[in-house]
Coordinates of C-alpha atoms in Angstrom, one line a residue:
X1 CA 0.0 0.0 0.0
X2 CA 1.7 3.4 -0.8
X3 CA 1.8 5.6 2.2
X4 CA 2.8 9.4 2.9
X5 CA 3.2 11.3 5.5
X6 CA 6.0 13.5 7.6
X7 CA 8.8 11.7 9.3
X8 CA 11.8 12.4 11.3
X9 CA 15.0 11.0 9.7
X10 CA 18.0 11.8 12.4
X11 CA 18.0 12.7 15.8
X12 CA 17.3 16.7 15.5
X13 CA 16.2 17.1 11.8
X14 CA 12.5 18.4 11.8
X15 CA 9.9 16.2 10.3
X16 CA 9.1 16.3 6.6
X17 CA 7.4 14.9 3.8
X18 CA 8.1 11.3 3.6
X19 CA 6.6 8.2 1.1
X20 CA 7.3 4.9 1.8
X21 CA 4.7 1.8 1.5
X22 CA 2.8 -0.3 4.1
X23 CA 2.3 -3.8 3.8
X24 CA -0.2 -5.9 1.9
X25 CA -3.2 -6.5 3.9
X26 CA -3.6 -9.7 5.3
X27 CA -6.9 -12.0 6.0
X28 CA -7.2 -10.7 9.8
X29 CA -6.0 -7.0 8.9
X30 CA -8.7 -3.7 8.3
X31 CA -7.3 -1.0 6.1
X32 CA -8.3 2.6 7.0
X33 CA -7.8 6.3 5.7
X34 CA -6.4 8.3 8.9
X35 CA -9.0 11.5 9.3
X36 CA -7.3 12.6 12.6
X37 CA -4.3 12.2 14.6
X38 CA -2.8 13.2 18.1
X39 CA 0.3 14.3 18.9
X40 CA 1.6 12.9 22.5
X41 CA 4.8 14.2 23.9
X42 CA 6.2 9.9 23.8
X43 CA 6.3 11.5 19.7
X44 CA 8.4 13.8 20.7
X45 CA 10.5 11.6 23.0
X46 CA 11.3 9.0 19.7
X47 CA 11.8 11.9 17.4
X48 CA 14.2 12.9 19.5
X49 CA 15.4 9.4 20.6
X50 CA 15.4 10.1 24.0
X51 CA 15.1 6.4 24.9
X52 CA 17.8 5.6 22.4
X53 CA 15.4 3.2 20.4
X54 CA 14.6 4.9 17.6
X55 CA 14.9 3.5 14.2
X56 CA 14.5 6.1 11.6
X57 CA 12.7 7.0 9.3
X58 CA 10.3 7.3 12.0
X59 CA 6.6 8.3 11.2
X60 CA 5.2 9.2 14.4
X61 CA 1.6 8.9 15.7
X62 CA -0.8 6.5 18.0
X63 CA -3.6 8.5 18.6
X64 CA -5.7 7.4 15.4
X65 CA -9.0 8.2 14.1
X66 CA -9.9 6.6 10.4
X67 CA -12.3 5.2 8.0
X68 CA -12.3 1.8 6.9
X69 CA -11.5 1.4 3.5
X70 CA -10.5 -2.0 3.2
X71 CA -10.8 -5.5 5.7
X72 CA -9.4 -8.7 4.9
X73 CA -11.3 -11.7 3.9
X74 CA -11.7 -13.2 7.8
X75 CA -12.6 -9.7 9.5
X76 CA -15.9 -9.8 10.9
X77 CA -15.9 -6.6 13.9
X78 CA -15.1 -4.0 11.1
X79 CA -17.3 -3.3 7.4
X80 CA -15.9 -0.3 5.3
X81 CA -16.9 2.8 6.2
X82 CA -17.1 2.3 9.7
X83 CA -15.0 5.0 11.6
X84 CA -12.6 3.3 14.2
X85 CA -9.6 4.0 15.6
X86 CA -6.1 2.6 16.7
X87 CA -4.2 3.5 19.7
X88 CA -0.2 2.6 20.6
X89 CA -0.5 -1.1 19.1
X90 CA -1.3 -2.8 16.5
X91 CA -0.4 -6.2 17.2
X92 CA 0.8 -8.9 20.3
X93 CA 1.2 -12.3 20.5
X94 CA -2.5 -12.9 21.5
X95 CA -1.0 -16.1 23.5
X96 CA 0.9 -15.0 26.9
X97 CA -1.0 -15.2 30.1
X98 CA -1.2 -11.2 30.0
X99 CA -2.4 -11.3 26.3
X100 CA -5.5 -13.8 27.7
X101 CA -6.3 -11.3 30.3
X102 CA -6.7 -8.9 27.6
X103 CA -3.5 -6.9 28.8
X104 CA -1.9 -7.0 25.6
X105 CA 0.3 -3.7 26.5
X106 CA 2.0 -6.0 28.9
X107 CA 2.7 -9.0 26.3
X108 CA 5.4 -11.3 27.4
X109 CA 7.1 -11.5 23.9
X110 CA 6.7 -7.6 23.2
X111 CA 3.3 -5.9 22.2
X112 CA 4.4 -4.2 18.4
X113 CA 4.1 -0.5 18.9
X114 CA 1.9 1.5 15.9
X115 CA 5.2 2.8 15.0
X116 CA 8.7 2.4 15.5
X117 CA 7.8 -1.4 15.8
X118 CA 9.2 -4.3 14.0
X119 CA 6.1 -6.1 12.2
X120 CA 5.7 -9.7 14.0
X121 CA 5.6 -11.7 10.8
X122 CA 7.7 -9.5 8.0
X123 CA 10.2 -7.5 10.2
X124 CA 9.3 -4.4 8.5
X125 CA 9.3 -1.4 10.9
X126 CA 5.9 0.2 11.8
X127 CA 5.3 3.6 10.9
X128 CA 2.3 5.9 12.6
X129 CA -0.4 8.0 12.0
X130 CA 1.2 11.3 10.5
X131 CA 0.3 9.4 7.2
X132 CA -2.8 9.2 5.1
X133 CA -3.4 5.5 5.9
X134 CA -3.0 2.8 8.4
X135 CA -3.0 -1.2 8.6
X136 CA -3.9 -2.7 12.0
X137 CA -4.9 -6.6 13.3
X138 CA -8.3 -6.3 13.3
X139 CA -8.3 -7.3 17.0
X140 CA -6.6 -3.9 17.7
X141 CA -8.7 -1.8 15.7
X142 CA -11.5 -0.2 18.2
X143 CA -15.2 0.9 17.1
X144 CA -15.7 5.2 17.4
X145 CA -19.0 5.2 19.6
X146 CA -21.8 7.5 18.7
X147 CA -21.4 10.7 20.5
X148 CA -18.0 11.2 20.3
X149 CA -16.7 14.1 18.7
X150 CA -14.3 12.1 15.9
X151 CA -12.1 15.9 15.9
X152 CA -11.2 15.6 19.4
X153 CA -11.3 12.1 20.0
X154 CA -7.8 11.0 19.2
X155 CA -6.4 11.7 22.4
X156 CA -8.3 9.2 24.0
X157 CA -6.0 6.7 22.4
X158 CA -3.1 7.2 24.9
X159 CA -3.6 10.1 27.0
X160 CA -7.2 8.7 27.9
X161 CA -6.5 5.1 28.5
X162 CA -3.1 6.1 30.1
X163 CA -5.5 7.8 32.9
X164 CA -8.3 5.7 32.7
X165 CA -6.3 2.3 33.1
X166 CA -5.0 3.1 36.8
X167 CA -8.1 4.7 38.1
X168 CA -10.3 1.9 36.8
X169 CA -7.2 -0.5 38.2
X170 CA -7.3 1.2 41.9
X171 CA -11.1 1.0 41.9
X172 CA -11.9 5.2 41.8
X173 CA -15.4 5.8 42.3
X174 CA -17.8 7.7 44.3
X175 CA -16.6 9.5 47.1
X176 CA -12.3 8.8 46.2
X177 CA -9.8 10.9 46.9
X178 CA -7.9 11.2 43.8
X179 CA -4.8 14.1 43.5
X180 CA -3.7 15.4 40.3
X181 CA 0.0 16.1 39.4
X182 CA 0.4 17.8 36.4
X183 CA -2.1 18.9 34.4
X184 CA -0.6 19.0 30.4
X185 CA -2.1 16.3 27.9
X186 CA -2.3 13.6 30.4
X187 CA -3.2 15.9 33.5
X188 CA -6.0 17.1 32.3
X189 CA -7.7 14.0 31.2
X190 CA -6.9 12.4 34.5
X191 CA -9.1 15.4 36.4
X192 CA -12.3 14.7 34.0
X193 CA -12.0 11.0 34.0
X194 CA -12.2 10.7 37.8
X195 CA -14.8 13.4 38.3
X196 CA -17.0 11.5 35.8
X197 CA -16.5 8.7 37.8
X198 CA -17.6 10.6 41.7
X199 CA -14.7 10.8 42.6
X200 CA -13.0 14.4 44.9
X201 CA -10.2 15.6 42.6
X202 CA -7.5 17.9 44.1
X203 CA -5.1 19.2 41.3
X204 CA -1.1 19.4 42.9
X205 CA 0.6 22.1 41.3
X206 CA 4.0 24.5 41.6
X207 CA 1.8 27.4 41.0
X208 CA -1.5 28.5 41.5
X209 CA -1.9 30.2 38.0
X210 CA -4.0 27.0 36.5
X211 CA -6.4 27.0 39.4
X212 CA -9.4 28.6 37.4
X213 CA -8.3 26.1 34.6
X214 CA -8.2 23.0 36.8
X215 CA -11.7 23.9 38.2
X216 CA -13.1 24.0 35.1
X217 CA -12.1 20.9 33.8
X218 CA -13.8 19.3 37.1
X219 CA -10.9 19.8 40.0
X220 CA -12.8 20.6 43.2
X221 CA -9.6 21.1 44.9
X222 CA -5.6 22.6 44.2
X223 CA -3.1 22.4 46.2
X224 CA 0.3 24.3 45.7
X225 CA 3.1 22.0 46.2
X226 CA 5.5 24.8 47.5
X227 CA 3.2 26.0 50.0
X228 CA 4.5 23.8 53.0
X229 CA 1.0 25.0 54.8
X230 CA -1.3 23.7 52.3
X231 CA 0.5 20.6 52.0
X232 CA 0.9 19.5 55.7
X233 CA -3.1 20.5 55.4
X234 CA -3.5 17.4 53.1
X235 CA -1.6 14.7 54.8
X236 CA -3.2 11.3 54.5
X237 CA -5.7 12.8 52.3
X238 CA -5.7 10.9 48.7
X239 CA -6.2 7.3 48.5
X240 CA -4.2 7.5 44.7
X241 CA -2.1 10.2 43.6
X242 CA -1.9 9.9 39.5
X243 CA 1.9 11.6 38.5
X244 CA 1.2 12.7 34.7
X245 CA 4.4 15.1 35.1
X246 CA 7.0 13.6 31.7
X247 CA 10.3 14.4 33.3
X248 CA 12.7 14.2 35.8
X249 CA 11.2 15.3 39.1
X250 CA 10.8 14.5 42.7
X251 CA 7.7 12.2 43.8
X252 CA 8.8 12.3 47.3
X253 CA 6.9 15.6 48.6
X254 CA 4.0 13.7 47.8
X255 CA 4.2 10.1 49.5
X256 CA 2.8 12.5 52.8
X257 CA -0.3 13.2 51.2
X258 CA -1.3 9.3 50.6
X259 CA -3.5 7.8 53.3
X260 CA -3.0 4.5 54.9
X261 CA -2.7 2.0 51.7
X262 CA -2.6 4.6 49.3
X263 CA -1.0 4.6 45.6
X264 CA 1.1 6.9 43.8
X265 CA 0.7 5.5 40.6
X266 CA 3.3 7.1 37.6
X267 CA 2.1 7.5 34.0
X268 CA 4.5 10.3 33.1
X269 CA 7.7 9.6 33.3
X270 CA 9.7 7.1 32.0
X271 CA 13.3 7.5 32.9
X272 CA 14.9 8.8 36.1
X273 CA 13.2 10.2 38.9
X274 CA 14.9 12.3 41.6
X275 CA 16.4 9.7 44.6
X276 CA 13.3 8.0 46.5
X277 CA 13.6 8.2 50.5
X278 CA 11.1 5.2 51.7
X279 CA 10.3 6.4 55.3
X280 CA 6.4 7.7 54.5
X281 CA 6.0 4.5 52.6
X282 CA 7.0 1.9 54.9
X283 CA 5.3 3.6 57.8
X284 CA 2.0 3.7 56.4
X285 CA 2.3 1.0 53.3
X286 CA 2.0 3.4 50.8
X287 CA 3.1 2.2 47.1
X288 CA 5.1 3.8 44.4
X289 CA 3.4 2.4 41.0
X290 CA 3.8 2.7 37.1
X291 CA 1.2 2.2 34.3
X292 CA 0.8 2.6 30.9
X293 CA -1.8 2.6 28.8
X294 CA -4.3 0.1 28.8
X295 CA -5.5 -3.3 26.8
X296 CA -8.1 -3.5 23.8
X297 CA -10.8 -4.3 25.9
X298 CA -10.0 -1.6 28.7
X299 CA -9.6 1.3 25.7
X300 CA -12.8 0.7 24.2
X301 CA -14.3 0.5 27.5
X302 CA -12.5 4.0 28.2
X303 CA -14.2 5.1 24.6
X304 CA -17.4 4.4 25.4
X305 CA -17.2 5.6 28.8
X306 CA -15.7 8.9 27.4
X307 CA -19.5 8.8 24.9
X308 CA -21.6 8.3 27.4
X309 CA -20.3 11.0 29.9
X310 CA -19.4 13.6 26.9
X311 CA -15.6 13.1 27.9
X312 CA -13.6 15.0 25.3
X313 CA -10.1 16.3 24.8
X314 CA -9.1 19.7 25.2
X315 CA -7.4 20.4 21.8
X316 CA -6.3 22.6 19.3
X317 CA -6.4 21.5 15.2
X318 CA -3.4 21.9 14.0
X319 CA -2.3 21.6 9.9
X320 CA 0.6 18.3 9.5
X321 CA 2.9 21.4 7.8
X322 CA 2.6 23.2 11.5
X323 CA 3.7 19.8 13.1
X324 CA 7.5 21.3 13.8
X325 CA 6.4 24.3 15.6
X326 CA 3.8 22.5 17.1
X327 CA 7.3 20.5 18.6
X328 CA 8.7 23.5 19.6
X329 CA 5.4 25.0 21.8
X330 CA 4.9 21.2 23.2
X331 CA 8.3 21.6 24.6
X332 CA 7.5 24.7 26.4
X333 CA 3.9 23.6 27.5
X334 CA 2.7 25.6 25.3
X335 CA -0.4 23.7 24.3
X336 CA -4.0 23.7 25.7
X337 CA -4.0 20.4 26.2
X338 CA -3.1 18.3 23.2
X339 CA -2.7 18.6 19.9
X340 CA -5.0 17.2 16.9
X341 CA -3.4 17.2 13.4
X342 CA -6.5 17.4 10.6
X343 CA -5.1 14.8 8.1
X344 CA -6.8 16.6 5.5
X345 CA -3.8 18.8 5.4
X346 CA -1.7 16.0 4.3
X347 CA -3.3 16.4 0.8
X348 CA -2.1 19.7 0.5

Protein backbone atom coordinates (compact mmCIF):
# COMPACT_ATOMS: atom_id res chain seq x y z
CA UNK A 1 0.00 0.00 0.00
CA UNK A 2 1.68 3.39 -0.82
CA UNK A 3 1.78 5.61 2.24
CA UNK A 4 2.80 9.43 2.87
CA UNK A 5 3.23 11.32 5.50
CA UNK A 6 5.98 13.49 7.58
CA UNK A 7 8.81 11.72 9.27
CA UNK A 8 11.82 12.38 11.34
CA UNK A 9 15.04 10.95 9.70
CA UNK A 10 17.99 11.81 12.37
CA UNK A 11 18.04 12.68 15.77
CA UNK A 12 17.26 16.68 15.47
CA UNK A 13 16.15 17.09 11.84
CA UNK A 14 12.53 18.45 11.79
CA UNK A 15 9.87 16.23 10.27
CA UNK A 16 9.06 16.35 6.63
CA UNK A 17 7.42 14.88 3.83
CA UNK A 18 8.15 11.26 3.56
CA UNK A 19 6.63 8.20 1.07
CA UNK A 20 7.27 4.87 1.83
CA UNK A 21 4.74 1.84 1.47
CA UNK A 22 2.78 -0.27 4.13
CA UNK A 23 2.28 -3.77 3.83
CA UNK A 24 -0.18 -5.92 1.89
CA UNK A 25 -3.18 -6.50 3.86
CA UNK A 26 -3.59 -9.72 5.33
CA UNK A 27 -6.92 -11.95 6.05
CA UNK A 28 -7.22 -10.66 9.80
CA UNK A 29 -5.97 -7.04 8.90
CA UNK A 30 -8.69 -3.72 8.32
CA UNK A 31 -7.35 -0.95 6.06
CA UNK A 32 -8.28 2.64 6.98
CA UNK A 33 -7.75 6.26 5.65
CA UNK A 34 -6.41 8.29 8.93
CA UNK A 35 -8.95 11.52 9.32
CA UNK A 36 -7.28 12.64 12.59
CA UNK A 37 -4.25 12.18 14.57
CA UNK A 38 -2.82 13.25 18.09
CA UNK A 39 0.26 14.35 18.95
CA UNK A 40 1.57 12.88 22.48
CA UNK A 41 4.80 14.24 23.94
CA UNK A 42 6.25 9.91 23.79
CA UNK A 43 6.33 11.48 19.73
CA UNK A 44 8.37 13.85 20.66
CA UNK A 45 10.54 11.60 22.99
CA UNK A 46 11.29 9.01 19.72
CA UNK A 47 11.83 11.94 17.44
CA UNK A 48 14.20 12.92 19.47
CA UNK A 49 15.41 9.39 20.62
CA UNK A 50 15.40 10.13 23.97
CA UNK A 51 15.12 6.40 24.95
CA UNK A 52 17.79 5.59 22.36
CA UNK A 53 15.45 3.19 20.42
CA UNK A 54 14.65 4.90 17.57
CA UNK A 55 14.93 3.48 14.18
CA UNK A 56 14.47 6.07 11.56
CA UNK A 57 12.73 7.00 9.33
CA UNK A 58 10.28 7.34 11.96
CA UNK A 59 6.63 8.31 11.17
CA UNK A 60 5.25 9.20 14.37
CA UNK A 61 1.64 8.92 15.70
CA UNK A 62 -0.85 6.45 18.02
CA UNK A 63 -3.63 8.52 18.65
CA UNK A 64 -5.71 7.43 15.40
CA UNK A 65 -8.96 8.24 14.14
CA UNK A 66 -9.88 6.64 10.38
CA UNK A 67 -12.32 5.24 8.00
CA UNK A 68 -12.32 1.82 6.90
CA UNK A 69 -11.46 1.42 3.45
CA UNK A 70 -10.54 -1.99 3.15
CA UNK A 71 -10.83 -5.49 5.70
CA UNK A 72 -9.40 -8.70 4.86
CA UNK A 73 -11.28 -11.72 3.93
CA UNK A 74 -11.67 -13.17 7.84
CA UNK A 75 -12.56 -9.68 9.55
CA UNK A 76 -15.88 -9.81 10.92
CA UNK A 77 -15.90 -6.62 13.93
CA UNK A 78 -15.09 -4.04 11.09
CA UNK A 79 -17.25 -3.26 7.39
CA UNK A 80 -15.86 -0.32 5.32
CA UNK A 81 -16.90 2.85 6.20
CA UNK A 82 -17.07 2.30 9.67
CA UNK A 83 -15.04 5.03 11.58
CA UNK A 84 -12.60 3.35 14.20
CA UNK A 85 -9.61 4.02 15.63
CA UNK A 86 -6.14 2.59 16.71
CA UNK A 87 -4.23 3.51 19.68
CA UNK A 88 -0.22 2.56 20.57
CA UNK A 89 -0.50 -1.10 19.14
CA UNK A 90 -1.31 -2.83 16.55
CA UNK A 91 -0.45 -6.23 17.20
CA UNK A 92 0.83 -8.86 20.33
CA UNK A 93 1.22 -12.26 20.52
CA UNK A 94 -2.48 -12.93 21.54
CA UNK A 95 -1.05 -16.06 23.46
CA UNK A 96 0.89 -15.00 26.95
CA UNK A 97 -1.04 -15.20 30.12
CA UNK A 98 -1.23 -11.25 30.01
CA UNK A 99 -2.41 -11.28 26.26
CA UNK A 100 -5.45 -13.78 27.71
CA UNK A 101 -6.29 -11.26 30.26
CA UNK A 102 -6.70 -8.92 27.55
CA UNK A 103 -3.54 -6.88 28.81
CA UNK A 104 -1.91 -6.96 25.59
CA UNK A 105 0.26 -3.74 26.55
CA UNK A 106 2.02 -6.01 28.86
CA UNK A 107 2.71 -8.98 26.28
CA UNK A 108 5.40 -11.34 27.44
CA UNK A 109 7.08 -11.46 23.94
CA UNK A 110 6.70 -7.61 23.16
CA UNK A 111 3.28 -5.86 22.19
CA UNK A 112 4.36 -4.17 18.42
CA UNK A 113 4.08 -0.51 18.93
CA UNK A 114 1.89 1.53 15.90
CA UNK A 115 5.22 2.83 14.95
CA UNK A 116 8.69 2.40 15.46
CA UNK A 117 7.84 -1.36 15.80
CA UNK A 118 9.23 -4.31 14.04
CA UNK A 119 6.07 -6.11 12.24
CA UNK A 120 5.74 -9.69 14.05
CA UNK A 121 5.64 -11.66 10.79
CA UNK A 122 7.70 -9.46 7.98
CA UNK A 123 10.21 -7.47 10.22
CA UNK A 124 9.30 -4.35 8.49
CA UNK A 125 9.29 -1.41 10.91
CA UNK A 126 5.94 0.20 11.81
CA UNK A 127 5.29 3.57 10.91
CA UNK A 128 2.35 5.87 12.58
CA UNK A 129 -0.42 7.99 12.04
CA UNK A 130 1.20 11.26 10.54
CA UNK A 131 0.28 9.42 7.15
CA UNK A 132 -2.82 9.19 5.12
CA UNK A 133 -3.45 5.49 5.93
CA UNK A 134 -2.96 2.77 8.38
CA UNK A 135 -2.99 -1.23 8.57
CA UNK A 136 -3.90 -2.68 12.02
CA UNK A 137 -4.87 -6.55 13.26
CA UNK A 138 -8.32 -6.28 13.33
CA UNK A 139 -8.25 -7.25 17.01
CA UNK A 140 -6.58 -3.91 17.69
CA UNK A 141 -8.67 -1.76 15.66
CA UNK A 142 -11.53 -0.18 18.19
CA UNK A 143 -15.22 0.91 17.07
CA UNK A 144 -15.75 5.16 17.44
CA UNK A 145 -19.02 5.20 19.63
CA UNK A 146 -21.78 7.51 18.69
CA UNK A 147 -21.36 10.67 20.54
CA UNK A 148 -17.98 11.19 20.32
CA UNK A 149 -16.69 14.10 18.65
CA UNK A 150 -14.34 12.09 15.93
CA UNK A 151 -12.10 15.90 15.90
CA UNK A 152 -11.18 15.64 19.37
CA UNK A 153 -11.28 12.11 20.04
CA UNK A 154 -7.80 11.03 19.23
CA UNK A 155 -6.36 11.75 22.38
CA UNK A 156 -8.28 9.21 24.04
CA UNK A 157 -6.05 6.71 22.36
CA UNK A 158 -3.11 7.16 24.85
CA UNK A 159 -3.60 10.09 26.99
CA UNK A 160 -7.22 8.67 27.87
CA UNK A 161 -6.55 5.14 28.52
CA UNK A 162 -3.08 6.09 30.12
CA UNK A 163 -5.52 7.77 32.92
CA UNK A 164 -8.34 5.70 32.65
CA UNK A 165 -6.28 2.32 33.11
CA UNK A 166 -5.04 3.06 36.82
CA UNK A 167 -8.07 4.70 38.06
CA UNK A 168 -10.29 1.92 36.85
CA UNK A 169 -7.23 -0.51 38.23
CA UNK A 170 -7.26 1.15 41.89
CA UNK A 171 -11.12 1.02 41.92
CA UNK A 172 -11.95 5.20 41.82
CA UNK A 173 -15.37 5.78 42.30
CA UNK A 174 -17.84 7.72 44.35
CA UNK A 175 -16.59 9.46 47.13
CA UNK A 176 -12.25 8.79 46.18
CA UNK A 177 -9.82 10.86 46.95
CA UNK A 178 -7.86 11.21 43.79
CA UNK A 179 -4.81 14.10 43.51
CA UNK A 180 -3.71 15.40 40.28
CA UNK A 181 -0.03 16.06 39.41
CA UNK A 182 0.40 17.77 36.36
CA UNK A 183 -2.10 18.94 34.44
CA UNK A 184 -0.58 19.02 30.43
CA UNK A 185 -2.06 16.25 27.91
CA UNK A 186 -2.33 13.61 30.38
CA UNK A 187 -3.17 15.85 33.52
CA UNK A 188 -5.98 17.07 32.28
CA UNK A 189 -7.67 13.97 31.22
CA UNK A 190 -6.94 12.39 34.45
CA UNK A 191 -9.14 15.41 36.36
CA UNK A 192 -12.34 14.68 33.97
CA UNK A 193 -12.01 11.01 34.04
CA UNK A 194 -12.19 10.72 37.81
CA UNK A 195 -14.80 13.37 38.26
CA UNK A 196 -17.00 11.46 35.77
CA UNK A 197 -16.55 8.72 37.83
CA UNK A 198 -17.57 10.62 41.69
CA UNK A 199 -14.66 10.83 42.56
CA UNK A 200 -12.99 14.42 44.86
CA UNK A 201 -10.23 15.58 42.60
CA UNK A 202 -7.52 17.89 44.09
CA UNK A 203 -5.14 19.18 41.26
CA UNK A 204 -1.13 19.35 42.85
CA UNK A 205 0.60 22.13 41.29
CA UNK A 206 4.00 24.50 41.60
CA UNK A 207 1.76 27.45 41.03
CA UNK A 208 -1.53 28.51 41.46
CA UNK A 209 -1.87 30.20 38.03
CA UNK A 210 -4.02 26.96 36.53
CA UNK A 211 -6.36 26.96 39.38
CA UNK A 212 -9.43 28.62 37.43
CA UNK A 213 -8.28 26.08 34.56
CA UNK A 214 -8.19 22.98 36.82
CA UNK A 215 -11.75 23.92 38.24
CA UNK A 216 -13.07 24.02 35.12
CA UNK A 217 -12.12 20.87 33.79
CA UNK A 218 -13.76 19.26 37.07
CA UNK A 219 -10.92 19.78 40.03
CA UNK A 220 -12.81 20.56 43.25
CA UNK A 221 -9.63 21.14 44.90
CA UNK A 222 -5.59 22.57 44.18
CA UNK A 223 -3.08 22.44 46.17
CA UNK A 224 0.35 24.31 45.71
CA UNK A 225 3.15 21.95 46.22
CA UNK A 226 5.50 24.77 47.54
CA UNK A 227 3.23 25.97 49.98
CA UNK A 228 4.47 23.77 52.97
CA UNK A 229 1.01 25.03 54.82
CA UNK A 230 -1.30 23.70 52.34
CA UNK A 231 0.48 20.64 51.96
CA UNK A 232 0.90 19.53 55.74
CA UNK A 233 -3.11 20.55 55.40
CA UNK A 234 -3.49 17.41 53.09
CA UNK A 235 -1.62 14.70 54.76
CA UNK A 236 -3.17 11.27 54.55
CA UNK A 237 -5.68 12.81 52.26
CA UNK A 238 -5.66 10.91 48.75
CA UNK A 239 -6.24 7.28 48.46
CA UNK A 240 -4.16 7.46 44.73
CA UNK A 241 -2.14 10.23 43.63
CA UNK A 242 -1.86 9.92 39.49
CA UNK A 243 1.87 11.57 38.52
CA UNK A 244 1.16 12.74 34.67
CA UNK A 245 4.43 15.14 35.13
CA UNK A 246 7.01 13.55 31.73
CA UNK A 247 10.33 14.42 33.28
CA UNK A 248 12.66 14.20 35.84
CA UNK A 249 11.22 15.32 39.12
CA UNK A 250 10.84 14.53 42.75
CA UNK A 251 7.69 12.22 43.77
CA UNK A 252 8.76 12.28 47.33
CA UNK A 253 6.93 15.63 48.61
CA UNK A 254 4.00 13.66 47.79
CA UNK A 255 4.21 10.09 49.48
CA UNK A 256 2.83 12.45 52.79
CA UNK A 257 -0.26 13.23 51.16
CA UNK A 258 -1.27 9.34 50.64
CA UNK A 259 -3.49 7.84 53.25
CA UNK A 260 -2.97 4.52 54.86
CA UNK A 261 -2.66 1.97 51.67
CA UNK A 262 -2.64 4.57 49.27
CA UNK A 263 -0.96 4.56 45.58
CA UNK A 264 1.06 6.88 43.85
CA UNK A 265 0.68 5.46 40.55
CA UNK A 266 3.31 7.07 37.57
CA UNK A 267 2.07 7.52 33.98
CA UNK A 268 4.51 10.35 33.07
CA UNK A 269 7.71 9.64 33.33
CA UNK A 270 9.69 7.12 31.98
CA UNK A 271 13.32 7.45 32.86
CA UNK A 272 14.86 8.77 36.06
CA UNK A 273 13.19 10.18 38.86
CA UNK A 274 14.88 12.35 41.57
CA UNK A 275 16.41 9.67 44.55
CA UNK A 276 13.29 8.04 46.52
CA UNK A 277 13.55 8.24 50.52
CA UNK A 278 11.11 5.24 51.74
CA UNK A 279 10.31 6.38 55.33
CA UNK A 280 6.37 7.71 54.50
CA UNK A 281 6.02 4.52 52.56
CA UNK A 282 7.04 1.91 54.88
CA UNK A 283 5.33 3.58 57.76
CA UNK A 284 2.03 3.75 56.41
CA UNK A 285 2.28 1.02 53.35
CA UNK A 286 1.96 3.41 50.83
CA UNK A 287 3.07 2.19 47.12
CA UNK A 288 5.06 3.76 44.41
CA UNK A 289 3.38 2.35 40.98
CA UNK A 290 3.77 2.67 37.12
CA UNK A 291 1.25 2.23 34.32
CA UNK A 292 0.81 2.57 30.94
CA UNK A 293 -1.78 2.59 28.85
CA UNK A 294 -4.34 0.15 28.81
CA UNK A 295 -5.46 -3.26 26.81
CA UNK A 296 -8.09 -3.53 23.79
CA UNK A 297 -10.82 -4.27 25.86
CA UNK A 298 -10.04 -1.65 28.69
CA UNK A 299 -9.60 1.25 25.68
CA UNK A 300 -12.77 0.70 24.18
CA UNK A 301 -14.33 0.46 27.54
CA UNK A 302 -12.50 4.00 28.19
CA UNK A 303 -14.16 5.10 24.59
CA UNK A 304 -17.35 4.37 25.43
CA UNK A 305 -17.17 5.65 28.79
CA UNK A 306 -15.75 8.90 27.44
CA UNK A 307 -19.47 8.83 24.95
CA UNK A 308 -21.62 8.31 27.37
CA UNK A 309 -20.30 11.05 29.94
CA UNK A 310 -19.38 13.64 26.85
CA UNK A 311 -15.61 13.09 27.92
CA UNK A 312 -13.64 15.03 25.26
CA UNK A 313 -10.06 16.32 24.84
CA UNK A 314 -9.08 19.67 25.17
CA UNK A 315 -7.40 20.37 21.81
CA UNK A 316 -6.31 22.64 19.25
CA UNK A 317 -6.36 21.46 15.17
CA UNK A 318 -3.43 21.95 14.01
CA UNK A 319 -2.30 21.65 9.86
CA UNK A 320 0.65 18.30 9.54
CA UNK A 321 2.94 21.43 7.80
CA UNK A 322 2.59 23.16 11.49
CA UNK A 323 3.66 19.82 13.05
CA UNK A 324 7.50 21.34 13.83
CA UNK A 325 6.45 24.31 15.63
CA UNK A 326 3.82 22.48 17.15
CA UNK A 327 7.28 20.53 18.62
CA UNK A 328 8.73 23.52 19.61
CA UNK A 329 5.41 25.02 21.82
CA UNK A 330 4.85 21.22 23.16
CA UNK A 331 8.32 21.59 24.59
CA UNK A 332 7.50 24.65 26.44
CA UNK A 333 3.89 23.59 27.53
CA UNK A 334 2.67 25.64 25.35
CA UNK A 335 -0.40 23.74 24.30
CA UNK A 336 -3.97 23.69 25.72
CA UNK A 337 -4.03 20.39 26.15
CA UNK A 338 -3.12 18.34 23.17
CA UNK A 339 -2.67 18.57 19.88
CA UNK A 340 -4.96 17.24 16.94
CA UNK A 341 -3.41 17.19 13.35
CA UNK A 342 -6.55 17.39 10.56
CA UNK A 343 -5.14 14.83 8.10
CA UNK A 344 -6.75 16.56 5.48
CA UNK A 345 -3.78 18.75 5.44
CA UNK A 346 -1.68 16.03 4.33
CA UNK A 347 -3.28 16.43 0.83
CA UNK A 348 -2.10 19.66 0.53
Amino acid sequence: MKSFGYAAHSVGSPLEPFSFERRALRDNDVAMDILYCGVCHSDLHYVKDDWAKTVYPCVPGHEIIGRVTEVGSGVSKHKIGDIVAVGCMVDSCQECDQCKKDHEQYCREGATGTYNAPDRQTGDLTQGGYSNNLIAREEFVLSVPEGLDISKAAPLLCAGITTYSPLREWNVGPGSRVGVVGMGGLGHMAIKLAHAMGAIVTVISRSPNKQKDAEDLGAHNFLVSKDAEQMASYANGFDLIIDTVPVKHDINPYLPLLDIDGTLCLVGQIGPLEELTTPFMIRGRRRVAGSIIGGIKETQECLDFCARFGIHPEVEMINIQDINTAYERLERSDVHYRFVIDMKSLQA
